[in-house]
mmCIF file of C-alpha atoms in Angstrom:
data_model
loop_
_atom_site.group_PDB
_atom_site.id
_atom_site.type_symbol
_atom_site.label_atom_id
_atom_site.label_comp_id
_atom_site.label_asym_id
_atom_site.label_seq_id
_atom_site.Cartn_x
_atom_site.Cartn_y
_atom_site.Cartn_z
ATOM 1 C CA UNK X 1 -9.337 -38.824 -11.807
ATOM 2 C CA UNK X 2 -11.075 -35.613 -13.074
ATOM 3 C CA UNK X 3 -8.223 -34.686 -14.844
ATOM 4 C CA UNK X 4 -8.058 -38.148 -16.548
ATOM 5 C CA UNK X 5 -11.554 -37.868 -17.520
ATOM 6 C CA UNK X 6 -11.569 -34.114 -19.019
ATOM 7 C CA UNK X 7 -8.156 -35.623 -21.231
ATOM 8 C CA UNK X 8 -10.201 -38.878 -22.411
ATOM 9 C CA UNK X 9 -13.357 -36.501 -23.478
ATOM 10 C CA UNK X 10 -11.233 -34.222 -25.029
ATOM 11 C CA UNK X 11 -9.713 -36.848 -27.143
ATOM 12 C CA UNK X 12 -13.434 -38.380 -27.792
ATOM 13 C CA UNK X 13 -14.926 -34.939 -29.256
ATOM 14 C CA UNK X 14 -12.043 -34.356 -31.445
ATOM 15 C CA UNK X 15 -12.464 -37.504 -32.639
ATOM 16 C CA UNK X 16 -16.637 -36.912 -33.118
ATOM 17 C CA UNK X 17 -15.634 -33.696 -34.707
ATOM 18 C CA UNK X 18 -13.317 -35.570 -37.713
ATOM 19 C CA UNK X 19 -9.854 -35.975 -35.911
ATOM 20 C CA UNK X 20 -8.871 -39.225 -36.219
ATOM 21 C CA UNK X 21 -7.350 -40.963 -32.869
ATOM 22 C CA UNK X 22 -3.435 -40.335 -33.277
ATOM 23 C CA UNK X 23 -4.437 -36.447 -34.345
ATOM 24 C CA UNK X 24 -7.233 -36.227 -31.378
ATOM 25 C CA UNK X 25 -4.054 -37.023 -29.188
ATOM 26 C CA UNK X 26 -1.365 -35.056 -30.417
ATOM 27 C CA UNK X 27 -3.919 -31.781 -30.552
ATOM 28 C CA UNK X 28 -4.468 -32.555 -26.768
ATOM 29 C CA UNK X 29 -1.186 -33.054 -25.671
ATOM 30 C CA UNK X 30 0.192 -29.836 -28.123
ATOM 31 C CA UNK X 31 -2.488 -28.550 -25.538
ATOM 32 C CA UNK X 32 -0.992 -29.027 -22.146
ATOM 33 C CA UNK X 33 2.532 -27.832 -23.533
ATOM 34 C CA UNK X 34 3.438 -24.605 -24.525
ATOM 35 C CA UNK X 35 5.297 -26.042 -27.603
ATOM 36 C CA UNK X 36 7.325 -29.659 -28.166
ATOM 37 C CA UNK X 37 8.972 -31.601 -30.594
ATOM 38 C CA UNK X 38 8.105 -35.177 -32.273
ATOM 39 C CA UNK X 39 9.791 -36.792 -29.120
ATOM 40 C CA UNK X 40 7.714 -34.580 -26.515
ATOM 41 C CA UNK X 41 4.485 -34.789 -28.266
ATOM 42 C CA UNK X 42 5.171 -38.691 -28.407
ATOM 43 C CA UNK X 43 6.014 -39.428 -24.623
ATOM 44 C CA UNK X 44 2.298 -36.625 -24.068
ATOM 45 C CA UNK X 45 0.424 -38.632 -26.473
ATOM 46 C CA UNK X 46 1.321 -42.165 -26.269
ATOM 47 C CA UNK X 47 1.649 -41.881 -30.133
ATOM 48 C CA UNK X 48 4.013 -43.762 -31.228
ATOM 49 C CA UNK X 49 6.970 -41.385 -32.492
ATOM 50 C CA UNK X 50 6.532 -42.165 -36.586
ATOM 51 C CA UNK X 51 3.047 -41.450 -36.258
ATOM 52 C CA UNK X 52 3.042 -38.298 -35.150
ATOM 53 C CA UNK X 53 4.918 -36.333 -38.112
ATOM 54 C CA UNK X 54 2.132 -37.898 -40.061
ATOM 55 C CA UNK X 55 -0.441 -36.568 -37.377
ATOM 56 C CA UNK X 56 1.139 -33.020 -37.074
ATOM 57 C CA UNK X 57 0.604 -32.732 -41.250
ATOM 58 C CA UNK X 58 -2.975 -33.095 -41.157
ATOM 59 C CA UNK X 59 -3.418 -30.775 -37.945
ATOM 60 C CA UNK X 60 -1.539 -28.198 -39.870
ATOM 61 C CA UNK X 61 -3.518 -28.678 -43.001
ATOM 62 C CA UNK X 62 -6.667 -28.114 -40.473
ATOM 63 C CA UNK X 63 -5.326 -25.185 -39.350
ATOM 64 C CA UNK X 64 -4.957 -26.631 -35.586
ATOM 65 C CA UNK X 65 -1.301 -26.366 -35.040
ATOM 66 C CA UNK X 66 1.664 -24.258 -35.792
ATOM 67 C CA UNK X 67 5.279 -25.875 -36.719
ATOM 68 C CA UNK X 68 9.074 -24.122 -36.389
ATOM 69 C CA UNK X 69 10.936 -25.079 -38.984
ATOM 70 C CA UNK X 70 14.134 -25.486 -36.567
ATOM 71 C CA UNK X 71 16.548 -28.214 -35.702
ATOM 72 C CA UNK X 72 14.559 -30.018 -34.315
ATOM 73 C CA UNK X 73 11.133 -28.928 -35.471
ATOM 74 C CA UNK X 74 8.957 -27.347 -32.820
ATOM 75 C CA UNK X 75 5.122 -27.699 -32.547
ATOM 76 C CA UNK X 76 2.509 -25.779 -30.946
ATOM 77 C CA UNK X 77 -0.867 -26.068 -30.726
ATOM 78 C CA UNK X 78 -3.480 -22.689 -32.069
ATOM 79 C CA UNK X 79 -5.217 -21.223 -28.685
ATOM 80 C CA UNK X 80 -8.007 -23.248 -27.784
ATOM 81 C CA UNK X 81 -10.897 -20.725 -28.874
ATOM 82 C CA UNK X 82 -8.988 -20.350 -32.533
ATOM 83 C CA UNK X 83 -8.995 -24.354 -32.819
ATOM 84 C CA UNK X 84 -12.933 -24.276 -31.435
ATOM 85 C CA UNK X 85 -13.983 -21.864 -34.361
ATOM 86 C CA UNK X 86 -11.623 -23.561 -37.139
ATOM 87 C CA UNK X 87 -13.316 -26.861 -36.589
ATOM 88 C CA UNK X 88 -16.718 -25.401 -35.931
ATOM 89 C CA UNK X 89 -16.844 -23.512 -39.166
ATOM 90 C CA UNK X 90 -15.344 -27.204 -40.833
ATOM 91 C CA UNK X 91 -18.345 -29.335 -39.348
ATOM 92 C CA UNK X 92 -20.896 -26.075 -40.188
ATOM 93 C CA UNK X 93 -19.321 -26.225 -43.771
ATOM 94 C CA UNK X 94 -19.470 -30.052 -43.842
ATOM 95 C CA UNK X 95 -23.307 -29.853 -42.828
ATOM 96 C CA UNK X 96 -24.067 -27.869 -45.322
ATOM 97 C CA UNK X 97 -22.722 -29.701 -47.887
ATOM 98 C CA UNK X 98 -24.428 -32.241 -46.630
ATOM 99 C CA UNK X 99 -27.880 -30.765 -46.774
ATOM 100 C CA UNK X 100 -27.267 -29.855 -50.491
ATOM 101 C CA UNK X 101 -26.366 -33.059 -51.416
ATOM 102 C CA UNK X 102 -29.504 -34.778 -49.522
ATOM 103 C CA UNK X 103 -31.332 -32.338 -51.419
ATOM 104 C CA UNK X 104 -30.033 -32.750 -54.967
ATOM 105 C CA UNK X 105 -30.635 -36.684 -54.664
ATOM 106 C CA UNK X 106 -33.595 -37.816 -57.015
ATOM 107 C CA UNK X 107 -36.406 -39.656 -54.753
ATOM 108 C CA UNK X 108 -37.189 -42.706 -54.938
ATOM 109 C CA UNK X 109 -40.218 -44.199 -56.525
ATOM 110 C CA UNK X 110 -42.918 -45.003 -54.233
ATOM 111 C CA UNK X 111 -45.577 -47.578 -54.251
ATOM 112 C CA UNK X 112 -48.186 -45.639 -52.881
ATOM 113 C CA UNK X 113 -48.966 -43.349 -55.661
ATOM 114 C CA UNK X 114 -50.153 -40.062 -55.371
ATOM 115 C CA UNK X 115 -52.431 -40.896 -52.647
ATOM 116 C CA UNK X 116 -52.539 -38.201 -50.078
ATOM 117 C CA UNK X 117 -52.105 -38.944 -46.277
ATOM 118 C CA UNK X 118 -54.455 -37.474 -43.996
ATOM 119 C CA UNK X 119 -52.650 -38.593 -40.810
ATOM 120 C CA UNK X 120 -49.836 -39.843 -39.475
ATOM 121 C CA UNK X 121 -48.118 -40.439 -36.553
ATOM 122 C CA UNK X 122 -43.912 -40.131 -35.920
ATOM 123 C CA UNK X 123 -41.713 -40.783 -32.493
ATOM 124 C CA UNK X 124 -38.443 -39.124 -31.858
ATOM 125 C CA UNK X 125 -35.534 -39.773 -29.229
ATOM 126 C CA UNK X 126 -33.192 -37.632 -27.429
ATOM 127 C CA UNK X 127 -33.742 -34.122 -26.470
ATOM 128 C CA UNK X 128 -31.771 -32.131 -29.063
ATOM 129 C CA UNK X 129 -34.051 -34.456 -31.752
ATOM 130 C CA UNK X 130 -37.056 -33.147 -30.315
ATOM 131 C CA UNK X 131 -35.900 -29.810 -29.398
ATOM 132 C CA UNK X 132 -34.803 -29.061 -33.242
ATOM 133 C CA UNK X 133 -38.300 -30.274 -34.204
ATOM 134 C CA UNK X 134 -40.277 -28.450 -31.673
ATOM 135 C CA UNK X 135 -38.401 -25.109 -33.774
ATOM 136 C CA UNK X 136 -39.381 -26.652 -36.756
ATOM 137 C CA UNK X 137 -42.817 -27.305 -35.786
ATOM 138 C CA UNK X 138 -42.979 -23.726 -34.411
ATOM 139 C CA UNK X 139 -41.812 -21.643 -37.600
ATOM 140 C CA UNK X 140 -44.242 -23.846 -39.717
ATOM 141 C CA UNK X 141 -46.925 -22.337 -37.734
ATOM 142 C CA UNK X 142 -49.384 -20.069 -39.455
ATOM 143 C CA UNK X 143 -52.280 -19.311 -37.066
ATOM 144 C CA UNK X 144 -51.871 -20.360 -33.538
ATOM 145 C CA UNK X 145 -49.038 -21.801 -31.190
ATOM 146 C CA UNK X 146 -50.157 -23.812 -28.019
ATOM 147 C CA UNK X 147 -47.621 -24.597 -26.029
ATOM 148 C CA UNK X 148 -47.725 -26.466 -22.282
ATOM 149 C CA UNK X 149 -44.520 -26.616 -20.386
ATOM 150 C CA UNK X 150 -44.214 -29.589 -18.067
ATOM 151 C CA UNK X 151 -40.309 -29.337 -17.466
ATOM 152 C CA UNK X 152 -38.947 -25.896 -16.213
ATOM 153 C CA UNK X 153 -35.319 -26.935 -18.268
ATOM 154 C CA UNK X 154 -38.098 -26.580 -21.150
ATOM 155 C CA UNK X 155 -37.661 -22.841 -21.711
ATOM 156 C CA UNK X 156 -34.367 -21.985 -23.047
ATOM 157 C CA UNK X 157 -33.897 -18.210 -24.334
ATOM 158 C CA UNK X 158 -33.487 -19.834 -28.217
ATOM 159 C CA UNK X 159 -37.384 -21.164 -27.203
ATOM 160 C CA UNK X 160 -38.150 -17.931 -26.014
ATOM 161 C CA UNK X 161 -36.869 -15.760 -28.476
ATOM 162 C CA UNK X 162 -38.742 -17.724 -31.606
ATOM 163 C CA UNK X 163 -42.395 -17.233 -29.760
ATOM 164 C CA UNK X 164 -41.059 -13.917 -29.818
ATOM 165 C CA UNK X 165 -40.832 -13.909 -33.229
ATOM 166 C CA UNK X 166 -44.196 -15.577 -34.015
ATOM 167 C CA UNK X 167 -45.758 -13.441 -31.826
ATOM 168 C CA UNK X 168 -44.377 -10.582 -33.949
ATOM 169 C CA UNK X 169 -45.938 -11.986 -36.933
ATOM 170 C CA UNK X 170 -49.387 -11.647 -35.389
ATOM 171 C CA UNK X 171 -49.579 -15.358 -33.969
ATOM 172 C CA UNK X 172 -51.902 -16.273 -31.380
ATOM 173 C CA UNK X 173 -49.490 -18.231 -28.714
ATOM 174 C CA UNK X 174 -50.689 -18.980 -25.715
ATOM 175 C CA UNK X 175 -48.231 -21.093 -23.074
ATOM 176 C CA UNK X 176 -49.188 -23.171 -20.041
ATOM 177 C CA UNK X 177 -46.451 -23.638 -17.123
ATOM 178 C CA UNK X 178 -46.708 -25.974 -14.168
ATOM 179 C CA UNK X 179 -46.007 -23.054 -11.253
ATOM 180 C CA UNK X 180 -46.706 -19.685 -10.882
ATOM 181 C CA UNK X 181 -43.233 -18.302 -11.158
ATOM 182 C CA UNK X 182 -42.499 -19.759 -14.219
ATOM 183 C CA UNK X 183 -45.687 -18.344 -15.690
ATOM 184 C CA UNK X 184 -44.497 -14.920 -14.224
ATOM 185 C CA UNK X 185 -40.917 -15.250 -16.097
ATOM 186 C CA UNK X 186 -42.528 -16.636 -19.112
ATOM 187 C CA UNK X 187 -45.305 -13.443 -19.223
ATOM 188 C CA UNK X 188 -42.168 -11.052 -18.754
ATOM 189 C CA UNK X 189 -39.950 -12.658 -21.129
ATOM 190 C CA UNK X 190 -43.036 -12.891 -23.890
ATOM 191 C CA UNK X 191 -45.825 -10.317 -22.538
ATOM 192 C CA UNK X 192 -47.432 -10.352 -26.349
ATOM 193 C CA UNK X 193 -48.303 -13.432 -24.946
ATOM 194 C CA UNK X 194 -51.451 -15.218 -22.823
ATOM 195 C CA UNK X 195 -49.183 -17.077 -20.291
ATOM 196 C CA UNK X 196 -51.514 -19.182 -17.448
ATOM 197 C CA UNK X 197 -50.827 -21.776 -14.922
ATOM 198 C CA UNK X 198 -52.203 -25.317 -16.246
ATOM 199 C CA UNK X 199 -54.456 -27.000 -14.892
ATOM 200 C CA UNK X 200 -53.495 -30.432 -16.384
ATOM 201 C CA UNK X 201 -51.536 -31.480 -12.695
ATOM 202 C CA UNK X 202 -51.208 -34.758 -13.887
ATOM 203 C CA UNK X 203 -48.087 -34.049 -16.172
ATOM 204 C CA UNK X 204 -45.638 -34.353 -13.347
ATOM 205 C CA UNK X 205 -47.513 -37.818 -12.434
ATOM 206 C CA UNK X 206 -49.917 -40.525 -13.231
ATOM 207 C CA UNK X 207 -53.272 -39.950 -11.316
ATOM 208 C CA UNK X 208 -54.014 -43.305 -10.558
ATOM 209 C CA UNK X 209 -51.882 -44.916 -7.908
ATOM 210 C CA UNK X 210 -49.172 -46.512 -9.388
ATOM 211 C CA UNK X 211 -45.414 -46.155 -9.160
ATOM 212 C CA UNK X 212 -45.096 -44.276 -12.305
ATOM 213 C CA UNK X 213 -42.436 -41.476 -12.420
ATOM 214 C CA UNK X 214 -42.633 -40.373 -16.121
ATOM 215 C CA UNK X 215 -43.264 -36.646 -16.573
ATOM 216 C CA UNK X 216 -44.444 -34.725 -19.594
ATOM 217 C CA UNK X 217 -42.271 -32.678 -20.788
ATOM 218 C CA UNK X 218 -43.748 -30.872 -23.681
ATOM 219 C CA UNK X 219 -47.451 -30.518 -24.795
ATOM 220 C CA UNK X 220 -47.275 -28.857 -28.353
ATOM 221 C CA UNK X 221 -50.459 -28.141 -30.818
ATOM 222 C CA UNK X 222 -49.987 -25.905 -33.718
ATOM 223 C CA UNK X 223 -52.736 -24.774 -35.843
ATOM 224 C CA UNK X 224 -55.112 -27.345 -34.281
ATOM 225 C CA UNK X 225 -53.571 -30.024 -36.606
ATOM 226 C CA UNK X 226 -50.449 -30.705 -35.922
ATOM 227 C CA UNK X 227 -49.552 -32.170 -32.278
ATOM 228 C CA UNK X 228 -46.289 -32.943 -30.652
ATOM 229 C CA UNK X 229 -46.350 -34.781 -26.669
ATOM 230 C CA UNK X 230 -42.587 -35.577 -24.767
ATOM 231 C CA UNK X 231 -42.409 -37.116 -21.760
ATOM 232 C CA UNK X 232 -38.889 -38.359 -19.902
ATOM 233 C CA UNK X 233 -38.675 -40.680 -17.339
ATOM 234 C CA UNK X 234 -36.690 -40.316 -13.699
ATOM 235 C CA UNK X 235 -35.063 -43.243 -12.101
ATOM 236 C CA UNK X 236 -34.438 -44.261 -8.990
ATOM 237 C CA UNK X 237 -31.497 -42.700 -8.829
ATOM 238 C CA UNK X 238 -32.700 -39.523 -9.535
ATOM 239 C CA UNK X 239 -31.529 -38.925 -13.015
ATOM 240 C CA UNK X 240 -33.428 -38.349 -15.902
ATOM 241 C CA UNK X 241 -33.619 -41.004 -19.102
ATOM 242 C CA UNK X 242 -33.863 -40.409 -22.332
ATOM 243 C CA UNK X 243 -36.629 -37.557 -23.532
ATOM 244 C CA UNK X 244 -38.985 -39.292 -26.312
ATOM 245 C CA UNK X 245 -41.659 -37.906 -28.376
ATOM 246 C CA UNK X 246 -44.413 -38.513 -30.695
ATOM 247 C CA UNK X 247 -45.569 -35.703 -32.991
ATOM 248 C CA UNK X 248 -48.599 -36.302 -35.651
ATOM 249 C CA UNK X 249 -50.293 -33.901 -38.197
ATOM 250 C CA UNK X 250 -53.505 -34.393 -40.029
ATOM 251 C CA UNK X 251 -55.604 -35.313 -37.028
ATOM 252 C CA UNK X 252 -59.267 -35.137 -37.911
ATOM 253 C CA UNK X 253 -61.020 -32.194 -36.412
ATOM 254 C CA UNK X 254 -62.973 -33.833 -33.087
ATOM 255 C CA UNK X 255 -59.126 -35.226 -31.293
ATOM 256 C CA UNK X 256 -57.812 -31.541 -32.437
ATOM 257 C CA UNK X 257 -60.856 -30.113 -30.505
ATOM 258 C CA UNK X 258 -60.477 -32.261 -27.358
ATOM 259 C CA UNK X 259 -56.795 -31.682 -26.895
ATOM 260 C CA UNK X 260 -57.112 -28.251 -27.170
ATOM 261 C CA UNK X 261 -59.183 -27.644 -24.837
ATOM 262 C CA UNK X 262 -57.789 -29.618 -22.909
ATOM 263 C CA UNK X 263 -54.103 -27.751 -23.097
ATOM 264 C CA UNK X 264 -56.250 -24.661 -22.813
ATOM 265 C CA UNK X 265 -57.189 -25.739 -19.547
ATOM 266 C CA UNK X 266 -56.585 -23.513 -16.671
ATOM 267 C CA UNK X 267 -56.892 -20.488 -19.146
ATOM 268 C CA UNK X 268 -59.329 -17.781 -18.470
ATOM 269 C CA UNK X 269 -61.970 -17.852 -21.027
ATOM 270 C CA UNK X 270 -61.703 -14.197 -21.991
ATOM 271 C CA UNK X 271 -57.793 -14.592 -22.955
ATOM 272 C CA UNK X 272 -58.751 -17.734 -24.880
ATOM 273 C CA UNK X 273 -58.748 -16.299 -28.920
ATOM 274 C CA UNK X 274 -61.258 -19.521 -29.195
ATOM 275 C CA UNK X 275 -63.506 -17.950 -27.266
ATOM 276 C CA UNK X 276 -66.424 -15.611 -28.806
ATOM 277 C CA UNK X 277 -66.886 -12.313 -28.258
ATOM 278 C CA UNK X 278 -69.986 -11.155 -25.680
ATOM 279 C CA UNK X 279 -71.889 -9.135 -27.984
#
């Protein structure tokens, strides 16, 4: 059954990467066979035998398999880490084209005028959407990172390595985690860094006595105007839904002041770069 499954989601990400279905297949069953011929890569496949010359053309083209120009022709498939980087470099090269073409398009003309907007409020879905603009958020930062952790699975090394970075450029980041070993990895990883233990408990539940089993995730200010709050939700079953976000900027100054202090809570006031100096 395993095995069925692995060849199905094999066929499915070739297919997400550009393959189209009768190409997906061949690749995979070129694959599980040292080398074959129309016929064998047919009765692997399930394509139907005229299909896959046409198939076996494009993979070549792509780079993805290797023919013998015998009697009969023999096919083999590229190892799998060559065909990983071929069509990893095609859907980088692909993106980037993208991204200049998105770019060079003219914008359209907006109703609004040149009115400016003061504040505004966005949601997000899925982790790797809110992940990528958690980065974003963090290299736009100029003065101050604050950052509260609410999932362990939070802190990847990509995470850790840009505070790194911002802390390098003289930012003032200071991250809250919801136990006091993942404040002691976190202060090792980043000791530039004023690491503490949160004191917002209700992240990991509702306070008020209800059967409520959403968790924040992510608690993000940067430079008290921008703000960025996750939260997932576990079911019943145990597993964990969809993450979801909402991210503003432009707050006006009294919200910015009441949610950072209260992210800064469970800091000690002397690590706090808010707080003044005794004189």
């Amino acid at each position: 059954m395993n095995e069925i499954s692995n060849h199905q989601q094999a066929i499915d990400l070739l297919q997400q990467l550009g393959l189209k279905e009768y190409e997906a297949r061949c690749f995979v069953a070129l694959a599980r066979l040292p080398k074959g011929t129309a016929k064998e890569i047919s009765e692997t496949s399930e394509v139907p035998r005229t299909r896959v010359y046409d198939a076996i053309r494009v993979l070549e083209t792509k780079g993805l398999v290797e023919i013998q120009h015998s009697n009969p022709q023999q096919f083999r498939a590229v190892p799998i880490e060559e065909a990983a980087e071929t069509l990893r470099q095609e859907y980088e090269s692909r993106t980037d084209t993208l991204v200049e073409a998105l770019t060079a398009i003219e914008p359209a003309e907006s109703n609004g005028g040149d009115e400016e907007i003061t504040h505004e409020v966005w949601a997000l879905s899925g982790t790797t959407a809110i992940t990528n603009r958690t980065q974003q958020l963090i290299d736009a930062a100029g003065r101050e990172i604050v950052f509260i952790v609410g999932r362990e699975d939070v802190v990847t090394d990509e995470l850790l390595e840009q505070l790194q970075e911002a802390l390098d450029t003289g930012l003032d980041v200071l991250i809250g985690t919801q136990t006091e070993d993942l404040r002691e990895q976190v202060a090792e990883a980043l000791p530039d860094a004023n690491v503490f233990v949160s004191g917002l408990e209700w992240l990991h539940s509702s306070p008020l006595e209800v059967d409520d089993d959403t968790t924040i995730s992510r608690l993000l200010l940067i430079d008290k105007n921008t703000i960025l709050v996750s939260s997932v939700h576990e079911t019943a079953t145990g597993e964990i839904e969809t993450e979801k976000a909402v991210f503003g900027r432009g707050f006006d100054n009294g919200i910015v002041v009441i949610a950072r202090r209260l992210m800064a809570t469970g800091l000690q006031p002397a690590d706090d770069p808010e707080t003044p100096d005794d004189d």
